[in-house]
PDB file of C-alpha atoms and ligand atoms in Angstrom:
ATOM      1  CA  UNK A  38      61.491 -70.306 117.834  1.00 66.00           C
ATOM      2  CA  UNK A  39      63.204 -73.377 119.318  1.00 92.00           C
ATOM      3  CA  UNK A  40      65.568 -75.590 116.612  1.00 96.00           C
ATOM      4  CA  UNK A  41      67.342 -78.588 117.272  1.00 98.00           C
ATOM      5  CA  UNK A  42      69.952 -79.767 114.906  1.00 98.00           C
ATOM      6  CA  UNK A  43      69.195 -83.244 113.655  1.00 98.00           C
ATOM      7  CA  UNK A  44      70.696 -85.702 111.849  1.00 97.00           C
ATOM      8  CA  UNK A  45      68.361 -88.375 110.480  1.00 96.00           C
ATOM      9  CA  UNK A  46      64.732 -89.076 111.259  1.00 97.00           C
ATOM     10  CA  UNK A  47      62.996 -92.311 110.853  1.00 96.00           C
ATOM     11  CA  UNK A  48      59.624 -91.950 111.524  1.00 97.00           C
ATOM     12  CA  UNK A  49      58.582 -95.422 112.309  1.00 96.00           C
ATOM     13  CA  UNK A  50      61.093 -97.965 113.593  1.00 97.00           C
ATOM     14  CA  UNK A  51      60.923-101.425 116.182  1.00 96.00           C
ATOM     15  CA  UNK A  52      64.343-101.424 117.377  1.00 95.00           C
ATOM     16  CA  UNK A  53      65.297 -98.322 118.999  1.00 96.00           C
ATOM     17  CA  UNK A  54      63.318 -98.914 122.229  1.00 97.00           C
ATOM     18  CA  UNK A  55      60.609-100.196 123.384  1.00 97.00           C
ATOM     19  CA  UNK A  56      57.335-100.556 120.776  1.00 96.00           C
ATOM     20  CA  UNK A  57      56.551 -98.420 117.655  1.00 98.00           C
ATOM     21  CA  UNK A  58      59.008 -95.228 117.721  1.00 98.00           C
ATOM     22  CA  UNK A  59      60.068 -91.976 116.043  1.00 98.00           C
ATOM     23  CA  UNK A  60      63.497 -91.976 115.894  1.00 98.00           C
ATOM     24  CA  UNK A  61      65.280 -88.647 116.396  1.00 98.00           C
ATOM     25  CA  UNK A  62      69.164 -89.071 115.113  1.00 98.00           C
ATOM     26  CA  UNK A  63      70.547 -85.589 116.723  1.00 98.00           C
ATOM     27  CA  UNK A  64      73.480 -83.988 115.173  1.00 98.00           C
ATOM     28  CA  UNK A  65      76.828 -82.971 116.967  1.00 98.00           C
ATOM     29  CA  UNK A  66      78.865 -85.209 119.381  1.00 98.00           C
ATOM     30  CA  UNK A  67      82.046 -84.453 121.314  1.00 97.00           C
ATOM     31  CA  UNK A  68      82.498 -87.688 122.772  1.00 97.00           C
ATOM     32  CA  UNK A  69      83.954 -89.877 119.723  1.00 96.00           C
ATOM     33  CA  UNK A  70      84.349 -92.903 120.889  1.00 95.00           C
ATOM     34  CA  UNK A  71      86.752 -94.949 118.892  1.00 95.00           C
ATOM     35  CA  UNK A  72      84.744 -97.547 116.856  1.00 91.00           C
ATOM     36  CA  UNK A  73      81.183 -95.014 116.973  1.00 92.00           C
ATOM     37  CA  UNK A  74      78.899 -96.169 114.114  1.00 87.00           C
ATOM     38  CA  UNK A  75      77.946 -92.653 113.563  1.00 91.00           C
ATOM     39  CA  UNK A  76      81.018 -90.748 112.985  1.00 94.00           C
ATOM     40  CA  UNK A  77      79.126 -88.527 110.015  1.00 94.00           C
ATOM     41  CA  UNK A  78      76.910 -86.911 112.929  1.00 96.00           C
ATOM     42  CA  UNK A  79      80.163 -86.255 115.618  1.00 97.00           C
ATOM     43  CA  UNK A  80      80.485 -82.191 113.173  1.00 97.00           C
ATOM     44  CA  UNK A  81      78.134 -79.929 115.086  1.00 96.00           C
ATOM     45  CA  UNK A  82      78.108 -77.974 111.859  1.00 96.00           C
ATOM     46  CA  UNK A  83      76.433 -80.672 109.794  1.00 96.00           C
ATOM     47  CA  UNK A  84      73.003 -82.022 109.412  1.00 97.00           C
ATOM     48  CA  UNK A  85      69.949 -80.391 108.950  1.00 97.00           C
ATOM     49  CA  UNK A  86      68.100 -77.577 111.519  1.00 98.00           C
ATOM     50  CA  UNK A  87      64.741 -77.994 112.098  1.00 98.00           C
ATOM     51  CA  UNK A  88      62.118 -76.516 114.263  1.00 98.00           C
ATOM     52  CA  UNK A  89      60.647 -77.866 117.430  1.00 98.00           C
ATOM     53  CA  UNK A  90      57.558 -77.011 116.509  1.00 97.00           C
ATOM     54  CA  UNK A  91      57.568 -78.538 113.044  1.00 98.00           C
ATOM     55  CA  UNK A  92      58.975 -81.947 114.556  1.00 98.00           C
ATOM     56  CA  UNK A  93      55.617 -81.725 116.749  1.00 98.00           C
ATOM     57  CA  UNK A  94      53.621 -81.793 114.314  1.00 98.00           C
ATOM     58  CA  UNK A  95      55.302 -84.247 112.096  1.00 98.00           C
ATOM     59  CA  UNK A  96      55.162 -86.779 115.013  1.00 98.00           C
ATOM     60  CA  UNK A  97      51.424 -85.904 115.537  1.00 98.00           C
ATOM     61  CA  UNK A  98      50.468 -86.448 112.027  1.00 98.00           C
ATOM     62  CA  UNK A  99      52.397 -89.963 112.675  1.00 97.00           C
ATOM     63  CA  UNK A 100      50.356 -90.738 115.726  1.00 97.00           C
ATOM     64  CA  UNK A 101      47.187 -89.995 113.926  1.00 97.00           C
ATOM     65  CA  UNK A 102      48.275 -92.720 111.089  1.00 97.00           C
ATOM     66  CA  UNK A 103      49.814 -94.937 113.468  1.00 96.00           C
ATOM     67  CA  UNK A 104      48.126 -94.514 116.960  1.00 97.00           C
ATOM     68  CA  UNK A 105      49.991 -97.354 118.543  1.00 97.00           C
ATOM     69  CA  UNK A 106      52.877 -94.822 118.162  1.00 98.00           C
ATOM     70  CA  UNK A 107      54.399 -95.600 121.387  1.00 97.00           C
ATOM     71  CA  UNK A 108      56.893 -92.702 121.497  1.00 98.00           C
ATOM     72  CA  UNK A 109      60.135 -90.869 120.445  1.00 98.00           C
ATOM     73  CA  UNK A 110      63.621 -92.154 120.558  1.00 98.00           C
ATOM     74  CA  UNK A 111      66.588 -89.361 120.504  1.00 98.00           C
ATOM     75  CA  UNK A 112      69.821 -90.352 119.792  1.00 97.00           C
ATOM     76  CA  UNK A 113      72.515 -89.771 118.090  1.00 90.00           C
ATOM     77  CA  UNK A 114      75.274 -87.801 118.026  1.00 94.00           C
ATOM     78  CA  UNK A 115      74.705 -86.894 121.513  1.00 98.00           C
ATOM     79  CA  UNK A 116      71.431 -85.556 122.729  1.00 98.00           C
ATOM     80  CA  UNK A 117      72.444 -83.786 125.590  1.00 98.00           C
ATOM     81  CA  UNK A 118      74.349 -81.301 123.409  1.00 98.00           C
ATOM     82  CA  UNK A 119      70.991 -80.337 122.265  1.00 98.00           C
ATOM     83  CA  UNK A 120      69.559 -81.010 125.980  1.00 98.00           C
ATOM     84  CA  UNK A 121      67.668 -77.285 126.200  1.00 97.00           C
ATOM     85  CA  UNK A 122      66.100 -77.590 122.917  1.00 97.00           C
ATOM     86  CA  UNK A 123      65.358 -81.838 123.434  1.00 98.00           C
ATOM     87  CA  UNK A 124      63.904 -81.401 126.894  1.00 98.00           C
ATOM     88  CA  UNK A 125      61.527 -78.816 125.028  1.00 98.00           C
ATOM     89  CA  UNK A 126      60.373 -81.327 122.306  1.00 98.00           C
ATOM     90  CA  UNK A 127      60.338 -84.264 125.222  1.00 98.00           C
ATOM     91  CA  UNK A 128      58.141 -82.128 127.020  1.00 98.00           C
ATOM     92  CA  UNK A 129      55.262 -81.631 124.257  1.00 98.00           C
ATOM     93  CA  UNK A 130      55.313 -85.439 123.628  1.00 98.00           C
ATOM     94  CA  UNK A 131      54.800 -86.699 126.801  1.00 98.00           C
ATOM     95  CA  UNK A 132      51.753 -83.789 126.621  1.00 98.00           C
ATOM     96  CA  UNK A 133      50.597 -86.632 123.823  1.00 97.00           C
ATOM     97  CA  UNK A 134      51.104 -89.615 126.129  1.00 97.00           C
ATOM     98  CA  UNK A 135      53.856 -90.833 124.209  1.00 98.00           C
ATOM     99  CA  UNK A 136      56.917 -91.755 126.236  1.00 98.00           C
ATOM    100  CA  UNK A 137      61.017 -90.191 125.666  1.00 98.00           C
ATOM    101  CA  UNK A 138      63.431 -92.696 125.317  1.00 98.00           C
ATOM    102  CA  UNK A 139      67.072 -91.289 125.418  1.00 98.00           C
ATOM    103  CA  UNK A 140      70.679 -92.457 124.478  1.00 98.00           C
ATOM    104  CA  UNK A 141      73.666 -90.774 125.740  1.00 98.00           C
ATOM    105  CA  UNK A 142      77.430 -91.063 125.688  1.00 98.00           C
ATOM    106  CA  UNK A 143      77.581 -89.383 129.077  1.00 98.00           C
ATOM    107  CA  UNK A 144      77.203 -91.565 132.393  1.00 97.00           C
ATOM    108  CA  UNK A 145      74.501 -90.700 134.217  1.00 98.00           C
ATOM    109  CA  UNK A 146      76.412 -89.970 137.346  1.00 97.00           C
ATOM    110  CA  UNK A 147      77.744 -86.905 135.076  1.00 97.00           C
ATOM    111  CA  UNK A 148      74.299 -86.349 133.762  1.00 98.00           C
ATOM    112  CA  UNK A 149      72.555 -85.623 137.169  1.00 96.00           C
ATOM    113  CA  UNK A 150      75.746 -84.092 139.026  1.00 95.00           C
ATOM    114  CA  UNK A 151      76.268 -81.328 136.648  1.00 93.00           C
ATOM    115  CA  UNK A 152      74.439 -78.727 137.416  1.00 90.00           C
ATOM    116  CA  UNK A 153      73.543 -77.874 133.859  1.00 95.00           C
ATOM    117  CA  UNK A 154      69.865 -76.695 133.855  1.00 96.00           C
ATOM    118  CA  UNK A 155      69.257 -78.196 130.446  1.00 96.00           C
ATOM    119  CA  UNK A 156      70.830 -81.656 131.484  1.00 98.00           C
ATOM    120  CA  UNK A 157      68.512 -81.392 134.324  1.00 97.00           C
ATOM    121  CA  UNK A 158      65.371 -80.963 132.458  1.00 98.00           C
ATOM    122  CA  UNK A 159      66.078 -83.302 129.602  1.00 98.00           C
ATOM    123  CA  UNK A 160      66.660 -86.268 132.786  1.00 98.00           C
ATOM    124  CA  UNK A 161      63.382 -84.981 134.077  1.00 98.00           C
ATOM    125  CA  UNK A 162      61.659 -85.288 130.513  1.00 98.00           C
ATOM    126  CA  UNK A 163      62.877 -89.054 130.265  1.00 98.00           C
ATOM    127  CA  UNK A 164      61.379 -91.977 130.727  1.00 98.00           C
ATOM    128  CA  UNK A 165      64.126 -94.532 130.417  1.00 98.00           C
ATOM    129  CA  UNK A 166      68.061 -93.546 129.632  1.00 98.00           C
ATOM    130  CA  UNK A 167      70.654 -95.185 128.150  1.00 98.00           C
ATOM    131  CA  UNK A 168      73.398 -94.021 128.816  1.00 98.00           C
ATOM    132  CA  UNK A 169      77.363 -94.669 128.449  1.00 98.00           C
ATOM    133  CA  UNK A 170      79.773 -94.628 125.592  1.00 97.00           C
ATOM    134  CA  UNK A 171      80.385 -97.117 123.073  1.00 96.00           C
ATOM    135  CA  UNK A 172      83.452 -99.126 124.325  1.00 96.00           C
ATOM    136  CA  UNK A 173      84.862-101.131 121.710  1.00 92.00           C
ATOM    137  CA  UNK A 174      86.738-103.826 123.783  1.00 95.00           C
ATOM    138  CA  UNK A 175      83.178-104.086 125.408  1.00 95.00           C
ATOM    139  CA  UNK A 176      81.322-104.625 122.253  1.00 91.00           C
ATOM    140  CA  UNK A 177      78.114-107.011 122.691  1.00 90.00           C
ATOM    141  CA  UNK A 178      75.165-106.862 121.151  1.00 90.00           C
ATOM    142  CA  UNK A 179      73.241-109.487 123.670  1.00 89.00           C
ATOM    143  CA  UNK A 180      71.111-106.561 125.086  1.00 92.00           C
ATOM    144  CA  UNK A 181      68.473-104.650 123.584  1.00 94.00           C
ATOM    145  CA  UNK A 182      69.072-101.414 121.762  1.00 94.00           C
ATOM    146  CA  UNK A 183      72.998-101.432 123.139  1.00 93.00           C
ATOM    147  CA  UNK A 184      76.732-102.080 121.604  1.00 91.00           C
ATOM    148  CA  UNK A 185      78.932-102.342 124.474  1.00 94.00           C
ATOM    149  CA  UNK A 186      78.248-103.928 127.798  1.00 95.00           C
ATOM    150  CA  UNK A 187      79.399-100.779 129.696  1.00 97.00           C
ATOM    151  CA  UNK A 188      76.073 -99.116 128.719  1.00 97.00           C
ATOM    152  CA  UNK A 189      73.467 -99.334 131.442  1.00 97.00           C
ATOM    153  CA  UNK A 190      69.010 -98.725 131.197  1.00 97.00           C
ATOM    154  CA  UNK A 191      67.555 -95.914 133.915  1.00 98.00           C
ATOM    155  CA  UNK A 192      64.463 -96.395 134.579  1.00 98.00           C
ATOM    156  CA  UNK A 193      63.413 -92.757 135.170  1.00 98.00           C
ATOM    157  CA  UNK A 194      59.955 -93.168 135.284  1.00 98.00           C
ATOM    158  CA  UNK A 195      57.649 -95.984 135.920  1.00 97.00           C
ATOM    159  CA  UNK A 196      56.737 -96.403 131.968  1.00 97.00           C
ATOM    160  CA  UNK A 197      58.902 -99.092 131.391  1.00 97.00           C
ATOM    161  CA  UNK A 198      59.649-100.327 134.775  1.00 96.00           C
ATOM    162  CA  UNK A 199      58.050-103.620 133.738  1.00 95.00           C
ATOM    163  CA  UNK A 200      60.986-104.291 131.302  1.00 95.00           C
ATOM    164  CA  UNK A 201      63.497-104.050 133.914  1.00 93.00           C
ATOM    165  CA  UNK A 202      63.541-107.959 134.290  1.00 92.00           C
ATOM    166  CA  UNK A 203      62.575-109.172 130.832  1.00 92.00           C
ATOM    167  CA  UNK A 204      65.183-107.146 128.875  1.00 92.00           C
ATOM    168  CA  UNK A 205      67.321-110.539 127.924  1.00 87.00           C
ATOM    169  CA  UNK A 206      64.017-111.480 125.992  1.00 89.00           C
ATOM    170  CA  UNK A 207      64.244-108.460 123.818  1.00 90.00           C
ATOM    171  CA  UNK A 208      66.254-109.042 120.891  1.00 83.00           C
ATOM    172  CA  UNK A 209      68.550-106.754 119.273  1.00 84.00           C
ATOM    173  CA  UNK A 210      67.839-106.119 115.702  1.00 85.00           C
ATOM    174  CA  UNK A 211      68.415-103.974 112.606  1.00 86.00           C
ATOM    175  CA  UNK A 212      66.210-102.536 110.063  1.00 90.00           C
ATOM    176  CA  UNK A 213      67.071-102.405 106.475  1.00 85.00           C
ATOM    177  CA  UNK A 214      65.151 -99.926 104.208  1.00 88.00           C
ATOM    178  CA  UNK A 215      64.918 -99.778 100.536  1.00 86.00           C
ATOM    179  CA  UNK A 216      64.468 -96.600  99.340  1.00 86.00           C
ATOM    180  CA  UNK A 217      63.303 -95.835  95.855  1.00 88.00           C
ATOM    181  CA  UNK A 218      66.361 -94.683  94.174  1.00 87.00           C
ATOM    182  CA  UNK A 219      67.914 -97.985  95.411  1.00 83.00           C
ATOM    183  CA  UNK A 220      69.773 -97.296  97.913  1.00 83.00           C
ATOM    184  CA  UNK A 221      69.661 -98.742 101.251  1.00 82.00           C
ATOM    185  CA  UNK A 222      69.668 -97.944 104.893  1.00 84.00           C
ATOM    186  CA  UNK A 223      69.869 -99.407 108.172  1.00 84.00           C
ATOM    187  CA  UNK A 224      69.449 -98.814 111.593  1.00 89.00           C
ATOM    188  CA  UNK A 225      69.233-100.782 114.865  1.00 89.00           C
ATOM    189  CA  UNK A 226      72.329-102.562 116.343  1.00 83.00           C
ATOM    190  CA  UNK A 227      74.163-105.562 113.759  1.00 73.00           C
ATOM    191  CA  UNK A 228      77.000-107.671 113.849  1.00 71.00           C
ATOM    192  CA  UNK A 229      80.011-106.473 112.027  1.00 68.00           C
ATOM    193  CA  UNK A 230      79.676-109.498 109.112  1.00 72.00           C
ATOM    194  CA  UNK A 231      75.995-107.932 109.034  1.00 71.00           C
ATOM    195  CA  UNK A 232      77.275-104.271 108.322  1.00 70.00           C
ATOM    196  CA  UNK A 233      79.621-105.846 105.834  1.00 72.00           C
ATOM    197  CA  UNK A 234      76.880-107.745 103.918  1.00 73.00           C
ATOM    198  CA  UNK A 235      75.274-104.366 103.282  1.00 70.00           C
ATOM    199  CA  UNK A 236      78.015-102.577 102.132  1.00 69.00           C
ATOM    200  CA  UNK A 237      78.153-105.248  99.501  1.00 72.00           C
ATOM    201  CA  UNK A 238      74.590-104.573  98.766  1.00 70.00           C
ATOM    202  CA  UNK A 239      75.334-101.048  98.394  1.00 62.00           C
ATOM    203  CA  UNK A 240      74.188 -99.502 101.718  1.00 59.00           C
ATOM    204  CA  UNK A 241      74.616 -96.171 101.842  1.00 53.00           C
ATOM    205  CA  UNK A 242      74.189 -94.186 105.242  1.00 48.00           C
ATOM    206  CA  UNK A 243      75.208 -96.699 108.798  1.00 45.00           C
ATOM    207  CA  UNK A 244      73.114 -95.721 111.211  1.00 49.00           C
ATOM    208  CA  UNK A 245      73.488 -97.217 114.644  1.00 46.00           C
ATOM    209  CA  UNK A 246      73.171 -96.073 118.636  1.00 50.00           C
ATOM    210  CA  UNK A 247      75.517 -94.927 121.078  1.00 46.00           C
TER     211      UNK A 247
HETATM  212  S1  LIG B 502      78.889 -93.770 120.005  1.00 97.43           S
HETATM  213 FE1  LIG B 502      77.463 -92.087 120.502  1.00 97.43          FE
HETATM  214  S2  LIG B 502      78.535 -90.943 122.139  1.00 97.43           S
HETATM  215 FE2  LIG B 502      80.057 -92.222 121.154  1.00 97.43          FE
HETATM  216  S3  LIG B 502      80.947 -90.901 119.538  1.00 97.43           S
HETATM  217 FE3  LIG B 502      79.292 -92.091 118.577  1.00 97.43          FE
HETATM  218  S4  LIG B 502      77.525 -90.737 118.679  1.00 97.43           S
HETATM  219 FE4  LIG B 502      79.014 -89.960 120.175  1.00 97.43          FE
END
């Protein structure tokens, strides 16, 4: 049986991609860019493992409570650690006619000249990639989903092909839960003076992209 190592999932979120998505926070990064918002999921011995199979159906028992589920987000830590195991999942939700939206520190000149089989079929099993590290001196938030302007949007597929030119009309935003043992969490892309509002609040777990 298939496992992927996750971090954090939030099951229903508007700001990591296009539309209504189930966000997939993987565990494990080697890349550690300085100034990463997700430091706690860089330890590829942390997290939580769970199995493909049991993410599948979690997302379909979404879909059947919110059918204009639009699809799944994986991010992280860096999915392409995970790629075999992602590519699997990606694979069985595009079955459902929901699309794979995917974050990576890596480049995707790296991404599609390695060679690595898994690499290959988690590319193939996306329909629009994000990919670059988080540059601090490049920090800007002016473009959807994104937190430095080195990061660039692959259209691998013709899903979102119509966002191509309309992407500086998508706003980037956070999301704020409160959970019912008061504490908070957050996820989407904020300013700095944001982040440090809800640490004052008492936020508990940052969560941000690449
Ligand atoms: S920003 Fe992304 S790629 Fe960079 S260290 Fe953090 S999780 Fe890894």
């Amino acid at each position: 049986m298939s496992t992927i190592r996750i971090s954090r999932i939030v099951a229903r979120t508007k700001v990591e991609g296009p539309g209504l998505r189930y966000a997939i926070w993987v565990q494990g990064c080697p890349i550690r860019c300085e100034g990463c918002f997700n430091p706690h999921t860089w330890d590829r011995q942390g997290g939580e493992i769970r199995s493909i199979e049991d993410i599948v159906q979690d997302i379909k028992a979404e879909l059947k409570s919110s059918p204009e589920l639009e699809g799944i987000t994986l991010l992280g830590g860096e999915p392409f650690s995970q790629a075999h195991g992602l590519s699997i999942l990606a694979h069985k939700v595009r079955e459902m006619d929901l699309s794979v939206v995917t974050f990576s520190g890596y480049d995707y000149d790296t991404l599609r000249r390695s060679g690595h089989s898994g690499w290959r079929r988690l590319l193939q099993q996306t329909d629009l990639l994000i990919d670059g590290p988080y540059i601090q001196s490049l920090h800007d938030l002016s473009r959807p989903w994104i937190g430095s302007r080195n990061q660039q949007y692959r259209f691998l597929t013709d899903r979102y092909k119509q966002l191509e030119d309309r992407l500086s009309s998508i706003d980037n935003k956070l999301e704020i839960r409160l959970h019912p043992d008061g504490t908070l969490t957050a996820n989407g892309m904020a300013r700095i003076s944001d982040l440090e509002l809800l640490l004052e609040l008492g936020y508990q777990s940052k969560e941000a992209k690449e």
